Amino acid sequence: KRAMLESVVSLIETNAARTSSIQELDASAKRLRDLVDSMHEKTAEVIQASVGKAAAKMEARNELRTALMTVKAGLYAYAVKQGDTELQTKANISNGRVQKFRDADLVASADMILKLAKQVRTDLEPHGITPERLNALETSIAGFQIQLGEVKGAVAVRVAARMSLEELYAEADGILADELDRYFEVLQESDSEIANAYFQARFIGKPGYRHTAEKAAVPQLVDVKKAA
């Protein structure tokens, strides 16, 4: 649809001399141009809000999963040595299960394992779980939560930008249907060529094109296709 709007505006701008007899037509076209430019900006906002966010979140999730699996493995081994069946059960989290976790569940499980590991941190070192590995898990949890917030923020930006786009398109529709279509109907009498070119740019490729053209009170538009 934006391509149609761009085509219509460009046609009017290129043929300004031929439409100058209707002063308000030029004013309507300028308002439409402003709307089209705003559409470009809003579309760029939607794209920019999405770029890199999903990839960064997935990278942070993978880092958290790796750190979680490392600490839980050492914690499980420690629990087995100690004969602590309750701790074994809590630390018995498979990689396949972790991969299927929802984001909130992954954070909750990582928090649980971190807390349990911190309670016996000095006893875990012989099992390969160093303070650095515990810090890595804690950092990964925080990093993933930041990325979750970034993604939520990006979604909010996209929704707001899309809503703005809908408003821009609605306003553009009003300018076309209530103003420019009518002005070019007036021009049909003095310059049918530019009027027909406008309605072709306006409706061509749109379902019911002929029917729409007739409703717009431009019967010559149908004849133009026969003569082409």
mmCIF file of C-alpha atoms in Angstrom:
data_model
loop_
_atom_site.group_PDB
_atom_site.id
_atom_site.type_symbol
_atom_site.label_atom_id
_atom_site.label_comp_id
_atom_site.label_asym_id
_atom_site.label_seq_id
_atom_site.Cartn_x
_atom_site.Cartn_y
_atom_site.Cartn_z
ATOM 1 C CA LYS A 1 0.000 0.000 0.000
ATOM 2 C CA ARG A 2 2.842 2.377 0.766
ATOM 3 C CA ALA A 3 4.143 1.799 -2.756
ATOM 4 C CA MET A 4 0.783 2.991 -4.092
ATOM 5 C CA LEU A 5 0.935 6.091 -1.906
ATOM 6 C CA GLU A 6 4.479 6.821 -3.042
ATOM 7 C CA SER A 7 3.433 6.384 -6.655
ATOM 8 C CA VAL A 8 0.487 8.760 -6.258
ATOM 9 C CA VAL A 9 2.532 11.438 -4.488
ATOM 10 C CA SER A 10 5.381 11.189 -7.001
ATOM 11 C CA LEU A 11 2.931 11.520 -9.885
ATOM 12 C CA ILE A 12 1.451 14.685 -8.407
ATOM 13 C CA GLU A 13 4.853 16.168 -7.563
ATOM 14 C CA THR A 14 6.162 15.461 -11.063
ATOM 15 C CA ASN A 15 3.107 17.030 -12.690
ATOM 16 C CA ALA A 16 2.661 19.976 -10.321
ATOM 17 C CA ALA A 17 2.238 22.411 -13.218
ATOM 18 C CA ARG A 18 -0.696 20.426 -14.585
ATOM 19 C CA THR A 19 -2.532 20.370 -11.259
ATOM 20 C CA SER A 20 -1.763 23.934 -10.189
ATOM 21 C CA SER A 21 -5.217 25.149 -11.153
ATOM 22 C CA ILE A 22 -6.533 23.526 -7.946
ATOM 23 C CA GLN A 23 -4.590 25.069 -5.081
ATOM 24 C CA GLU A 24 -6.001 22.764 -2.422
ATOM 25 C CA LEU A 25 -4.876 19.732 -4.431
ATOM 26 C CA ASP A 26 -1.258 20.760 -3.923
ATOM 27 C CA ALA A 27 -1.880 21.228 -0.188
ATOM 28 C CA SER A 28 -3.447 17.768 0.073
ATOM 29 C CA ALA A 29 -0.548 16.228 -1.836
ATOM 30 C CA LYS A 30 1.970 17.850 0.515
ATOM 31 C CA ARG A 31 0.131 16.458 3.530
ATOM 32 C CA LEU A 32 0.155 13.037 1.901
ATOM 33 C CA ARG A 33 3.898 13.338 1.255
ATOM 34 C CA ASP A 34 4.455 14.129 4.947
ATOM 35 C CA LEU A 35 2.461 11.046 5.890
ATOM 36 C CA VAL A 36 4.427 8.821 3.494
ATOM 37 C CA ASP A 37 7.720 10.130 4.918
ATOM 38 C CA SER A 38 6.432 9.437 8.436
ATOM 39 C CA MET A 39 5.518 5.900 7.351
ATOM 40 C CA HIS A 40 9.112 5.336 6.255
ATOM 41 C CA GLU A 41 10.351 6.531 9.650
ATOM 42 C CA LYS A 42 7.911 4.357 11.608
ATOM 43 C CA THR A 43 8.765 1.305 9.510
ATOM 44 C CA ALA A 44 12.443 1.926 10.246
ATOM 45 C CA GLU A 45 11.591 2.050 13.966
ATOM 46 C CA VAL A 46 9.871 -1.338 13.744
ATOM 47 C CA ILE A 47 12.875 -2.862 11.992
ATOM 48 C CA GLN A 48 15.409 -1.238 14.319
ATOM 49 C CA ALA A 49 13.534 -2.461 17.390
ATOM 50 C CA SER A 50 13.849 -6.036 16.156
ATOM 51 C CA VAL A 51 17.413 -6.049 14.847
ATOM 52 C CA GLY A 52 19.749 -8.102 17.021
ATOM 53 C CA LYS A 53 17.370 -8.449 19.983
ATOM 54 C CA ALA A 54 16.362 -12.061 19.355
ATOM 55 C CA ALA A 55 19.941 -13.093 18.578
ATOM 56 C CA ALA A 56 21.281 -11.424 21.724
ATOM 57 C CA LYS A 57 18.608 -13.095 23.836
ATOM 58 C CA MET A 58 19.407 -16.525 22.391
ATOM 59 C CA GLU A 59 23.127 -16.022 23.010
ATOM 60 C CA ALA A 60 22.446 -15.038 26.633
ATOM 61 C CA ARG A 61 20.137 -18.022 27.048
ATOM 62 C CA ASN A 62 22.789 -20.412 25.731
ATOM 63 C CA GLU A 63 25.383 -18.921 28.086
ATOM 64 C CA LEU A 64 23.021 -19.362 31.022
ATOM 65 C CA ARG A 65 22.202 -22.929 30.026
ATOM 66 C CA THR A 66 25.897 -23.810 29.789
ATOM 67 C CA ALA A 67 26.702 -22.254 33.158
ATOM 68 C CA LEU A 68 23.697 -23.952 34.753
ATOM 69 C CA MET A 69 24.590 -27.399 33.394
ATOM 70 C CA THR A 70 28.176 -27.027 34.624
ATOM 71 C CA VAL A 71 27.248 -26.112 38.199
ATOM 72 C CA LYS A 72 24.393 -28.596 38.488
ATOM 73 C CA ALA A 73 26.707 -31.416 37.320
ATOM 74 C CA GLY A 74 29.231 -30.708 40.078
ATOM 75 C CA LEU A 75 26.443 -30.248 42.610
ATOM 76 C CA TYR A 76 24.898 -33.578 41.646
ATOM 77 C CA ALA A 77 28.250 -35.365 41.962
ATOM 78 C CA TYR A 78 28.720 -33.805 45.403
ATOM 79 C CA ALA A 79 25.214 -34.907 46.460
ATOM 80 C CA VAL A 80 25.926 -38.487 45.386
ATOM 81 C CA LYS A 81 29.163 -38.539 47.403
ATOM 82 C CA GLN A 82 27.323 -37.184 50.425
ATOM 83 C CA GLY A 83 24.381 -39.534 50.009
ATOM 84 C CA ASP A 84 22.078 -36.507 49.947
ATOM 85 C CA THR A 85 19.146 -37.854 47.913
ATOM 86 C CA GLU A 86 17.121 -34.659 48.253
ATOM 87 C CA LEU A 87 19.936 -32.590 46.786
ATOM 88 C CA GLN A 88 20.462 -35.223 44.088
ATOM 89 C CA THR A 89 16.840 -34.901 43.051
ATOM 90 C CA LYS A 90 17.033 -31.108 42.885
ATOM 91 C CA ALA A 91 20.281 -31.185 40.890
ATOM 92 C CA ASN A 92 19.097 -33.909 38.521
ATOM 93 C CA ILE A 93 18.162 -31.620 35.621
ATOM 94 C CA SER A 94 18.804 -33.022 32.145
ATOM 95 C CA ASN A 95 20.101 -30.917 29.268
ATOM 96 C CA GLY A 96 17.061 -31.846 27.184
ATOM 97 C CA ARG A 97 14.746 -30.619 29.912
ATOM 98 C CA VAL A 98 16.660 -27.373 30.260
ATOM 99 C CA GLN A 99 16.448 -26.716 26.514
ATOM 100 C CA LYS A 100 12.663 -26.990 26.707
ATOM 101 C CA PHE A 101 12.378 -24.613 29.653
ATOM 102 C CA ARG A 102 10.459 -21.415 29.157
ATOM 103 C CA ASP A 103 12.540 -18.327 29.891
ATOM 104 C CA ALA A 104 11.029 -17.830 33.352
ATOM 105 C CA ASP A 105 11.527 -21.510 34.234
ATOM 106 C CA LEU A 106 15.154 -21.374 33.122
ATOM 107 C CA VAL A 107 15.838 -18.384 35.359
ATOM 108 C CA ALA A 108 14.041 -20.024 38.310
ATOM 109 C CA SER A 109 16.017 -23.270 37.948
ATOM 110 C CA ALA A 110 19.311 -21.426 37.608
ATOM 111 C CA ASP A 111 18.524 -19.374 40.718
ATOM 112 C CA MET A 112 17.705 -22.544 42.667
ATOM 113 C CA ILE A 113 20.911 -24.325 41.642
ATOM 114 C CA LEU A 114 22.987 -21.226 42.412
ATOM 115 C CA LYS A 115 21.520 -20.915 45.911
ATOM 116 C CA LEU A 116 22.040 -24.604 46.655
ATOM 117 C CA ALA A 117 25.610 -24.457 45.361
ATOM 118 C CA LYS A 118 26.437 -21.374 47.423
ATOM 119 C CA GLN A 119 25.374 -23.185 50.575
ATOM 120 C CA VAL A 120 28.148 -25.750 50.073
ATOM 121 C CA ARG A 121 30.491 -23.692 47.939
ATOM 122 C CA THR A 122 33.712 -24.715 49.733
ATOM 123 C CA ASP A 123 32.824 -28.411 49.458
ATOM 124 C CA LEU A 124 32.165 -28.089 45.699
ATOM 125 C CA GLU A 125 35.659 -27.086 44.673
ATOM 126 C CA PRO A 126 36.961 -30.699 44.728
ATOM 127 C CA HIS A 127 34.105 -31.474 42.336
ATOM 128 C CA GLY A 128 35.251 -28.821 39.851
ATOM 129 C CA ILE A 129 32.866 -26.072 40.870
ATOM 130 C CA THR A 130 35.141 -23.129 41.588
ATOM 131 C CA PRO A 131 34.070 -19.673 42.788
ATOM 132 C CA GLU A 132 34.656 -18.486 39.207
ATOM 133 C CA ARG A 133 32.086 -20.967 37.907
ATOM 134 C CA LEU A 134 29.558 -19.891 40.502
ATOM 135 C CA ASN A 135 30.189 -16.260 39.536
ATOM 136 C CA ALA A 136 29.733 -17.193 35.884
ATOM 137 C CA LEU A 137 26.328 -18.682 36.660
ATOM 138 C CA GLU A 138 25.286 -15.624 38.659
ATOM 139 C CA THR A 139 26.465 -13.299 35.886
ATOM 140 C CA SER A 140 24.672 -15.380 33.244
ATOM 141 C CA ILE A 141 21.401 -15.172 35.175
ATOM 142 C CA ALA A 142 21.669 -11.390 35.377
ATOM 143 C CA GLY A 143 22.683 -11.116 31.728
ATOM 144 C CA PHE A 144 19.776 -13.212 30.541
ATOM 145 C CA GLN A 145 17.313 -11.196 32.598
ATOM 146 C CA ILE A 146 18.651 -8.003 31.011
ATOM 147 C CA GLN A 147 18.107 -9.467 27.555
ATOM 148 C CA LEU A 148 14.564 -10.477 28.487
ATOM 149 C CA GLY A 149 13.912 -6.866 29.434
ATOM 150 C CA GLU A 150 15.433 -5.665 26.145
ATOM 151 C CA VAL A 151 13.190 -7.984 24.148
ATOM 152 C CA LYS A 152 10.099 -6.851 26.045
ATOM 153 C CA GLY A 153 11.067 -3.238 25.412
ATOM 154 C CA ALA A 154 11.561 -3.954 21.710
ATOM 155 C CA VAL A 155 8.137 -5.569 21.526
ATOM 156 C CA ALA A 156 6.584 -2.482 23.108
ATOM 157 C CA VAL A 157 8.358 -0.244 20.597
ATOM 158 C CA ARG A 158 7.195 -2.401 17.690
ATOM 159 C CA VAL A 159 3.587 -2.398 18.909
ATOM 160 C CA ALA A 160 3.608 1.378 19.377
ATOM 161 C CA ALA A 161 5.186 1.936 15.960
ATOM 162 C CA ARG A 162 2.674 -0.378 14.271
ATOM 163 C CA MET A 163 -0.194 1.439 15.945
ATOM 164 C CA SER A 164 1.227 4.729 14.678
ATOM 165 C CA LEU A 165 1.521 3.244 11.189
ATOM 166 C CA GLU A 166 -2.135 2.238 11.260
ATOM 167 C CA GLU A 167 -3.077 5.792 12.184
ATOM 168 C CA LEU A 168 -0.908 7.191 9.375
ATOM 169 C CA TYR A 169 -2.482 4.859 6.820
ATOM 170 C CA ALA A 170 -5.965 5.763 8.038
ATOM 171 C CA GLU A 171 -5.209 9.466 7.621
ATOM 172 C CA ALA A 172 -3.732 8.842 4.173
ATOM 173 C CA ASP A 173 -6.866 6.945 3.151
ATOM 174 C CA GLY A 174 -8.922 9.936 4.183
ATOM 175 C CA ILE A 175 -6.836 12.350 2.109
ATOM 176 C CA LEU A 176 -7.118 10.084 -0.923
ATOM 177 C CA ALA A 177 -10.825 9.287 -0.728
ATOM 178 C CA ASP A 178 -12.128 12.630 0.528
ATOM 179 C CA GLU A 179 -9.768 15.081 -1.158
ATOM 180 C CA LEU A 180 -7.443 13.944 -3.944
ATOM 181 C CA ASP A 181 -9.935 11.600 -5.622
ATOM 182 C CA ARG A 182 -12.413 14.479 -5.776
ATOM 183 C CA TYR A 183 -9.906 17.002 -7.094
ATOM 184 C CA PHE A 184 -8.855 14.654 -9.886
ATOM 185 C CA GLU A 185 -12.492 14.105 -10.760
ATOM 186 C CA VAL A 186 -12.632 17.868 -11.281
ATOM 187 C CA LEU A 187 -9.503 17.691 -13.457
ATOM 188 C CA GLN A 188 -11.082 15.032 -15.682
ATOM 189 C CA GLU A 189 -12.759 17.767 -17.713
ATOM 190 C CA SER A 190 -9.657 19.857 -18.384
ATOM 191 C CA ASP A 191 -6.891 17.220 -18.298
ATOM 192 C CA SER A 192 -8.203 13.673 -18.541
ATOM 193 C CA GLU A 193 -4.702 12.288 -19.170
ATOM 194 C CA ILE A 194 -3.292 13.322 -15.783
ATOM 195 C CA ALA A 195 -6.563 12.420 -14.069
ATOM 196 C CA ASN A 196 -6.540 8.938 -15.581
ATOM 197 C CA ALA A 197 -2.871 8.523 -14.670
ATOM 198 C CA TYR A 198 -3.718 9.419 -11.075
ATOM 199 C CA PHE A 199 -6.535 6.891 -10.822
ATOM 200 C CA GLN A 200 -4.388 4.212 -12.443
ATOM 201 C CA ALA A 201 -1.691 4.822 -9.825
ATOM 202 C CA ARG A 202 -4.370 4.948 -7.156
ATOM 203 C CA PHE A 203 -6.242 1.755 -7.968
ATOM 204 C CA ILE A 204 -4.232 -0.414 -10.382
ATOM 205 C CA GLY A 205 -3.410 -3.839 -8.966
ATOM 206 C CA LYS A 206 -6.185 -3.470 -6.418
ATOM 207 C CA PRO A 207 -9.010 -6.058 -6.428
ATOM 208 C CA GLY A 208 -12.128 -4.598 -8.000
ATOM 209 C CA TYR A 209 -10.085 -1.924 -9.786
ATOM 210 C CA ARG A 210 -12.622 -1.316 -12.562
ATOM 211 C CA HIS A 211 -15.509 -1.240 -10.141
ATOM 212 C CA THR A 212 -13.669 1.193 -7.875
ATOM 213 C CA ALA A 213 -12.840 3.430 -10.803
ATOM 214 C CA GLU A 214 -16.470 3.579 -11.833
ATOM 215 C CA LYS A 215 -17.521 4.407 -8.268
ATOM 216 C CA ALA A 216 -14.983 7.234 -8.321
ATOM 217 C CA ALA A 217 -17.008 8.773 -11.189
ATOM 218 C CA VAL A 218 -14.227 8.474 -13.737
ATOM 219 C CA PRO A 219 -15.812 6.480 -16.585
ATOM 220 C CA GLN A 220 -12.943 7.447 -18.924
ATOM 221 C CA LEU A 221 -10.632 5.233 -16.859
ATOM 222 C CA VAL A 222 -12.259 2.104 -18.280
ATOM 223 C CA ASP A 223 -11.958 3.527 -21.792
ATOM 224 C CA VAL A 224 -8.278 4.251 -21.266
ATOM 225 C CA LYS A 225 -7.590 0.546 -20.756
ATOM 226 C CA LYS A 226 -9.363 -0.251 -24.019
ATOM 227 C CA ALA A 227 -7.403 2.386 -25.878
ATOM 228 C CA ALA A 228 -4.055 1.293 -24.396
#
